[in-house]
Amino acid sequence: MSEQVKKIGVLTSGGDASGMNATIRSIVRYAIYKKLEVIGYYEGFKGLILNNYTVLTGNSVGGIIDRGGTFLYTARSEEFKTKEGLAAAKKNLDLNKIDALVIIGGDGSFRGASDLSCLGINSVGIPATIDNDVYGTDLSLGFDTALNVIISLISKIRDTASSHERIFVIEVMGRNSGELAIRSSLASGADYVLIPEIKVDLVKISNAIKNHREGKRHTLVVVAEGAAKATDVAASIKLLVEHEVRVSVLGHIQRGGSPSAVDRILAAQFAQKAIDFLISGGRNAMVGLQNNKVKTVPFEEVFGAKKQIDRNLYDLTHILAL
Ligand code: F6P
C-alpha cells in the first residue's frame, strides 16, 4: 500500500487549453476539502527545476473558473528532458515534501510525469489539449471550447463566402490529429475536410470541388494544419476552379477564451477523480472520460496506442455536404 498523501503539487504543461484554470481551482478546493495541502508550480516542469511555486489556498483560486489560459503559466521545457533537469526537479520536490503531482496537459506532459516516476515521484495526469488527441479519453479539456470558437468563426466566414460566391479554405489547428477539423466541419456544414490521418490528394479534391460548385453559393474546405497548408490547398483549387478562392488561417484565436460549460464541468469531474485516485493510493495514471464515465487509465496504456478518429463523422461531413 502506498504512503498517505498529505501535500501535492499542481502544474500546467504544454500548450494552454481553456479549462486549465477551472481545473486548478477544482484541484485546490477539492484537495483542501480532503485535508491536503497544495502548491502550484509556475511554467510547468520548468517550475519544478527552478523551484518556482506558490502556496495555493481556496481564495487564491477565486475568480478564475471562467478565464482561459492558465494562471500558473505553461512551458515546453527542454531541460526537463535531461538527466540533470529531472534530478533538479526531484531534489526540489523532496525539499518541499511533495507526495504527488497533478499534471494538467497533453500526453507529452504525461511522459514527463512518467520519467519522474522512475525517480520515485508519483503523479496523476489530467488531459488538457485542444487537439483532443490523447488516447484513453473521449474528451480533453479545451477541445469543446476550441470547437465552439471554430464553428462560430466558420459561420462568419460563410456569410462572406455566400455573399461573394467564393470558395474558402479554412486552416484549423491539429498537428497530428484531425479531431478539431472533422468535428468543426460536421458542426458547421463544411463541404470538405482534410485531416492528417487520411492521405490528401489535392488534385482529386480540386476536381471534386469543381464538380460540386453547380448550384452552390459557397464552398467551405476545412484543413487541419497537419494535413496540408491552406495556401497550398487554395493554389491547387485555383488551377481547376474559376471561382474566387480565399484562405483563412485561424491560428491561436482557437486556443484562448472563456471555457465552455462542458469544459468547466469536466474540469471539476476530472479534478475530483484525480484527488480521490491519489488518496486511494493510485499512481501514474491519467483520468479520462470514456462513454460518459470518468475513469483512470495507466500512463503505459495512454502511451501504448494512438487515438483513432471517428471515420463515420469524417464520411458524414462529405455525405451531408452533397
Ligand atoms: O497542441 C496544441 C496546439 O495548439 C496544436 O494544435 C498546435 O499545432 C500547437 O499547439 C501550436 O503550438 P504553439 O502555440 O507552441 O505554436
Coordinates of C-alpha atoms and ligand atoms in Angstrom, one line a residue:
M1 CA 0.0 0.0 0.0
S2 CA 1.4 3.4 -0.9
E3 CA 2.1 6.1 1.7
Q4 CA -0.6 8.5 2.6
V5 CA -0.7 11.7 0.5
K6 CA -0.6 14.9 2.5
K7 CA 0.8 17.5 0.2
I8 CA 0.5 17.8 -3.6
G9 CA 1.9 20.0 -6.3
V10 CA -0.1 21.0 -9.4
L11 CA 1.2 22.3 -12.7
T12 CA 0.0 23.0 -16.2
S13 CA 2.3 22.0 -19.1
G14 CA 2.3 22.1 -23.0
G15 CA 0.0 24.3 -25.0
D16 CA -2.5 26.2 -22.9
A17 CA -6.1 24.9 -23.1
S18 CA -9.3 26.5 -21.9
G19 CA -10.4 24.9 -18.7
M20 CA -6.9 24.7 -17.2
N21 CA -7.8 27.4 -14.7
A22 CA -11.1 25.8 -13.8
T23 CA -9.2 22.5 -13.2
I24 CA -6.6 24.2 -10.9
R25 CA -9.5 25.8 -9.0
S26 CA -11.2 22.4 -8.6
I27 CA -8.0 20.6 -7.7
V28 CA -7.1 23.1 -5.0
R29 CA -10.6 23.3 -3.4
Y30 CA -11.3 19.6 -3.6
A31 CA -7.9 18.7 -2.2
I32 CA -8.4 21.2 0.7
Y33 CA -11.8 19.6 1.3
K34 CA -10.0 16.3 1.6
K35 CA -7.4 17.9 4.0
L36 CA -4.5 18.0 1.6
E37 CA -2.1 20.9 1.2
V38 CA -1.5 22.2 -2.4
I39 CA 1.2 24.2 -4.0
G40 CA 1.2 25.3 -7.6
Y41 CA 4.4 25.3 -9.8
Y42 CA 4.8 28.0 -12.4
E43 CA 5.5 27.3 -16.0
G44 CA 5.1 23.6 -15.9
F45 CA 8.1 21.4 -15.5
K46 CA 10.4 24.4 -15.7
G47 CA 8.9 25.5 -12.3
L48 CA 10.0 22.2 -10.8
I49 CA 13.5 22.7 -11.9
L50 CA 13.6 26.3 -10.7
N51 CA 11.5 25.5 -7.5
N52 CA 9.3 28.4 -8.6
Y53 CA 6.0 27.8 -6.8
T54 CA 3.2 29.4 -4.8
V55 CA 1.1 28.1 -2.0
L56 CA -2.5 27.7 -3.2
T57 CA -5.5 28.3 -0.9
G58 CA -9.2 28.3 -1.6
N59 CA -9.2 32.0 -2.0
S60 CA -6.2 32.2 -4.3
V61 CA -8.1 30.3 -7.0
G62 CA -11.2 32.5 -6.8
G63 CA -12.5 34.2 -9.9
I64 CA -10.6 32.1 -12.4
I65 CA -13.2 29.5 -13.4
D66 CA -14.2 31.4 -16.5
R67 CA -10.7 32.5 -17.6
G68 CA -8.9 31.0 -20.5
G69 CA -5.2 30.2 -20.4
T70 CA -3.5 29.2 -17.2
F71 CA -2.7 31.5 -14.3
L72 CA 0.1 29.1 -13.3
Y73 CA 1.5 29.7 -16.8
T74 CA 2.9 26.9 -19.0
A75 CA 6.0 26.0 -20.9
R76 CA 7.5 23.2 -23.0
S77 CA 10.8 22.6 -21.1
E78 CA 13.7 21.0 -23.0
E79 CA 15.8 21.0 -19.8
F80 CA 13.3 18.7 -18.1
K81 CA 14.1 16.0 -20.7
T82 CA 17.7 15.9 -19.5
K83 CA 19.0 13.8 -16.6
E84 CA 20.2 16.9 -14.8
G85 CA 16.8 18.6 -15.2
L86 CA 14.9 15.6 -13.8
A87 CA 17.4 15.4 -10.9
A88 CA 16.9 19.1 -10.0
A89 CA 13.1 18.6 -10.1
K90 CA 13.3 15.6 -7.8
K91 CA 15.5 17.4 -5.4
N92 CA 13.1 20.4 -5.1
L93 CA 10.0 18.1 -4.8
D94 CA 11.7 16.3 -1.9
L95 CA 12.7 19.6 -0.3
N96 CA 9.0 20.8 -0.5
K97 CA 7.8 17.4 0.8
I98 CA 5.5 16.8 -2.2
D99 CA 3.9 13.4 -2.1
A100 CA 2.4 13.5 -5.6
L101 CA 1.9 15.8 -8.6
V102 CA -1.1 16.6 -10.6
I103 CA 0.0 17.3 -14.2
I104 CA -2.5 19.1 -16.4
G105 CA -1.6 18.8 -20.1
G106 CA -1.3 16.5 -23.1
D107 CA 0.4 13.2 -23.5
G108 CA 3.8 14.8 -23.9
S109 CA 3.4 16.2 -20.4
F110 CA 2.4 12.7 -19.1
R111 CA 5.6 11.3 -20.5
G112 CA 7.5 13.9 -18.4
A113 CA 5.5 12.7 -15.4
S114 CA 6.3 9.1 -16.2
D115 CA 10.0 10.0 -16.3
L116 CA 9.7 11.4 -12.8
S117 CA 8.0 8.3 -11.6
C118 CA 11.3 6.4 -12.3
L119 CA 12.8 8.7 -9.6
G120 CA 10.0 7.8 -7.2
I121 CA 7.8 10.9 -7.8
N122 CA 4.2 9.8 -8.4
S123 CA 1.7 11.7 -10.5
V124 CA -1.8 11.8 -11.8
G125 CA -2.5 13.3 -15.2
I126 CA -5.5 15.4 -16.4
P127 CA -5.8 15.6 -20.2
A128 CA -5.9 19.2 -21.5
T129 CA -5.2 20.0 -25.1
I130 CA -7.4 21.5 -27.8
D131 CA -6.2 18.7 -30.2
N132 CA -8.2 16.0 -28.3
D133 CA -5.5 13.6 -29.4
V134 CA -4.8 11.8 -26.0
Y135 CA -5.5 8.1 -26.1
G136 CA -7.8 6.8 -23.3
T137 CA -10.1 9.8 -23.1
D138 CA -13.0 10.7 -25.3
L139 CA -12.5 14.4 -24.4
S140 CA -9.6 16.5 -23.3
L141 CA -10.1 19.9 -21.6
G142 CA -10.1 22.8 -24.0
F143 CA -11.3 20.8 -27.0
D144 CA -15.0 21.7 -26.7
T145 CA -14.3 25.4 -26.2
A146 CA -12.0 25.4 -29.2
L147 CA -14.6 23.6 -31.3
N148 CA -17.2 26.2 -30.3
V149 CA -14.8 29.1 -31.2
I150 CA -14.1 27.5 -34.6
I151 CA -17.7 26.9 -35.5
S152 CA -18.6 30.5 -34.7
L153 CA -15.7 31.7 -36.9
I154 CA -16.7 29.4 -39.7
S155 CA -20.3 30.8 -39.6
K156 CA -18.9 34.3 -40.1
I157 CA -16.7 33.1 -43.0
R158 CA -19.8 31.5 -44.6
D159 CA -21.6 34.9 -44.6
T160 CA -18.8 36.3 -46.8
A161 CA -18.3 33.2 -48.8
S162 CA -22.0 33.1 -49.7
S163 CA -22.3 36.9 -50.3
H164 CA -19.4 36.8 -52.8
E165 CA -19.9 33.3 -54.1
R166 CA -16.5 32.3 -53.0
I167 CA -14.6 29.2 -52.0
F168 CA -12.9 29.4 -48.6
V169 CA -10.1 27.2 -47.4
I170 CA -10.0 27.4 -43.6
E171 CA -7.0 26.1 -41.7
V172 CA -7.6 24.9 -38.1
M173 CA -5.1 23.5 -35.5
G174 CA -4.2 19.9 -35.2
R175 CA -0.6 18.9 -35.9
N176 CA -1.2 15.2 -35.8
S177 CA -4.9 15.0 -35.3
G178 CA -8.0 15.7 -37.4
E179 CA -10.3 15.8 -34.4
L180 CA -10.9 19.6 -34.5
A181 CA -11.1 19.6 -38.3
I182 CA -13.6 16.7 -38.5
R183 CA -16.0 17.9 -35.8
S184 CA -15.9 21.6 -36.7
S185 CA -16.6 20.6 -40.3
L186 CA -19.6 18.5 -39.4
A187 CA -20.9 21.1 -37.0
S188 CA -20.6 23.9 -39.5
G189 CA -21.8 22.1 -42.6
A190 CA -18.4 22.4 -44.4
D191 CA -18.1 20.7 -47.7
Y192 CA -14.7 19.1 -47.4
V193 CA -12.4 18.2 -44.6
L194 CA -8.7 17.4 -44.9
I195 CA -7.0 15.6 -42.0
P196 CA -3.5 14.2 -41.3
E197 CA -4.9 10.7 -40.7
I198 CA -6.1 10.3 -44.3
K199 CA -3.8 11.0 -47.3
V200 CA -4.6 14.2 -49.1
D201 CA -4.9 14.1 -52.8
L202 CA -5.2 17.8 -53.8
V203 CA -5.9 17.2 -57.5
K204 CA -8.8 14.9 -56.6
I205 CA -10.2 17.3 -54.1
S206 CA -9.9 20.2 -56.5
N207 CA -11.7 18.2 -59.1
A208 CA -14.4 17.3 -56.7
I209 CA -14.9 21.0 -55.7
K210 CA -15.1 21.8 -59.4
N211 CA -17.9 19.4 -59.9
H212 CA -19.5 20.3 -56.7
R213 CA -19.9 24.0 -57.4
E214 CA -23.0 23.9 -59.5
G215 CA -26.0 25.4 -57.7
K216 CA -23.8 26.4 -54.7
R217 CA -23.2 29.9 -53.5
H218 CA -20.2 28.9 -51.3
T219 CA -17.8 26.1 -50.7
L220 CA -16.1 25.6 -47.4
V221 CA -13.0 23.5 -47.1
V222 CA -11.6 22.9 -43.6
V223 CA -8.0 21.7 -43.4
A224 CA -6.2 20.5 -40.3
E225 CA -2.7 22.2 -40.2
G226 CA -1.1 18.7 -40.1
A227 CA -2.8 17.6 -43.3
A228 CA -1.7 20.5 -45.7
K229 CA -1.2 24.2 -45.7
A230 CA -4.3 26.1 -46.6
T231 CA -2.4 28.2 -49.1
D232 CA -1.3 25.1 -51.0
V233 CA -4.9 23.7 -51.0
A234 CA -6.1 27.0 -52.3
A235 CA -3.5 27.2 -55.0
S236 CA -4.4 23.7 -56.2
I237 CA -8.1 24.6 -56.3
K238 CA -7.4 27.8 -58.2
L239 CA -5.8 25.7 -61.0
L240 CA -9.1 24.0 -61.7
V241 CA -11.9 26.2 -60.5
E242 CA -12.8 29.6 -61.8
H243 CA -14.4 31.0 -58.7
E244 CA -12.6 33.2 -56.3
V245 CA -10.7 31.3 -53.6
R246 CA -9.8 32.8 -50.2
V247 CA -7.7 31.5 -47.3
S248 CA -8.3 31.9 -43.6
V249 CA -5.8 30.5 -41.1
L250 CA -7.5 30.6 -37.7
G251 CA -4.3 30.2 -35.7
H252 CA -4.1 30.9 -32.0
I253 CA -7.5 32.5 -31.9
Q254 CA -8.7 28.9 -31.5
R255 CA -6.9 28.3 -28.2
G256 CA -7.8 31.0 -25.8
G257 CA -11.1 32.3 -24.4
S258 CA -13.5 31.5 -21.6
P259 CA -14.2 27.8 -21.2
S260 CA -17.5 26.3 -22.4
A261 CA -19.9 24.7 -19.8
V262 CA -18.7 21.3 -21.0
D263 CA -15.1 22.1 -20.2
R264 CA -15.9 23.7 -16.8
I265 CA -17.9 20.7 -15.7
L266 CA -15.3 18.2 -17.0
A267 CA -12.6 20.2 -15.1
A268 CA -14.5 19.6 -11.8
Q269 CA -15.1 15.9 -12.5
F270 CA -11.5 15.2 -13.6
A271 CA -10.1 17.1 -10.6
Q272 CA -12.3 15.2 -8.1
K273 CA -11.3 11.8 -9.7
A274 CA -7.6 12.8 -9.7
I275 CA -7.6 13.7 -6.0
D276 CA -9.6 10.6 -4.9
F277 CA -7.3 8.4 -7.0
L278 CA -4.2 9.8 -5.3
I279 CA -5.8 9.5 -1.8
S280 CA -6.8 5.9 -2.5
G281 CA -3.1 5.1 -3.3
G282 CA -3.4 5.3 -7.1
R283 CA -0.4 6.4 -9.0
N284 CA 0.9 7.2 -12.5
A285 CA -2.3 7.2 -14.5
M286 CA -4.4 9.7 -16.3
V287 CA -8.0 10.5 -15.6
G288 CA -10.2 10.3 -18.7
L289 CA -13.7 10.3 -20.0
Q290 CA -14.9 7.0 -21.5
N291 CA -18.5 6.6 -22.6
N292 CA -19.6 9.4 -20.3
K293 CA -17.8 7.9 -17.2
V294 CA -14.7 9.4 -15.6
K295 CA -12.1 6.7 -15.3
T296 CA -8.4 6.3 -14.7
V297 CA -6.1 5.0 -17.4
P298 CA -2.5 3.9 -16.6
F299 CA 0.2 6.0 -18.3
E300 CA 1.5 2.9 -20.2
E301 CA -1.9 2.4 -21.7
V302 CA -2.1 6.1 -22.7
F303 CA 1.4 5.9 -24.4
G304 CA 0.7 2.5 -25.9
A305 CA -1.8 3.4 -28.6
K306 CA -2.8 6.3 -30.9
K307 CA -6.3 7.7 -30.6
Q308 CA -8.3 6.9 -33.7
I309 CA -10.5 9.4 -35.5
D310 CA -14.2 8.7 -35.9
R311 CA -14.3 7.7 -39.5
N312 CA -18.1 7.8 -39.6
L313 CA -18.0 11.5 -38.7
Y314 CA -15.5 12.2 -41.4
D315 CA -17.6 10.4 -44.0
L316 CA -20.8 12.0 -42.8
T317 CA -19.4 15.5 -43.3
H318 CA -19.0 14.7 -47.0
I319 CA -22.3 12.9 -47.3
L320 CA -24.2 15.7 -45.8
A321 CA -22.4 18.3 -48.0
L322 CA -23.8 16.8 -51.2
Ligands
F6P1 O1 -1.1 21.0 -29.2 C1 -2.0 22.1 -29.2 C2 -1.6 23.0 -30.3 O2 -2.5 24.1 -30.2 C3 -1.6 22.4 -31.7 O3 -2.9 22.3 -32.3 C4 -0.7 23.4 -32.5 O4 -0.1 22.8 -33.6 C5 0.3 23.7 -31.5 O5 -0.3 23.6 -30.2 C6 0.8 25.1 -31.6 O6 1.8 25.3 -30.6 P1 2.5 26.7 -30.3 O7 1.5 27.5 -29.5 O8 3.7 26.4 -29.5 O9 2.8 27.4 -31.6

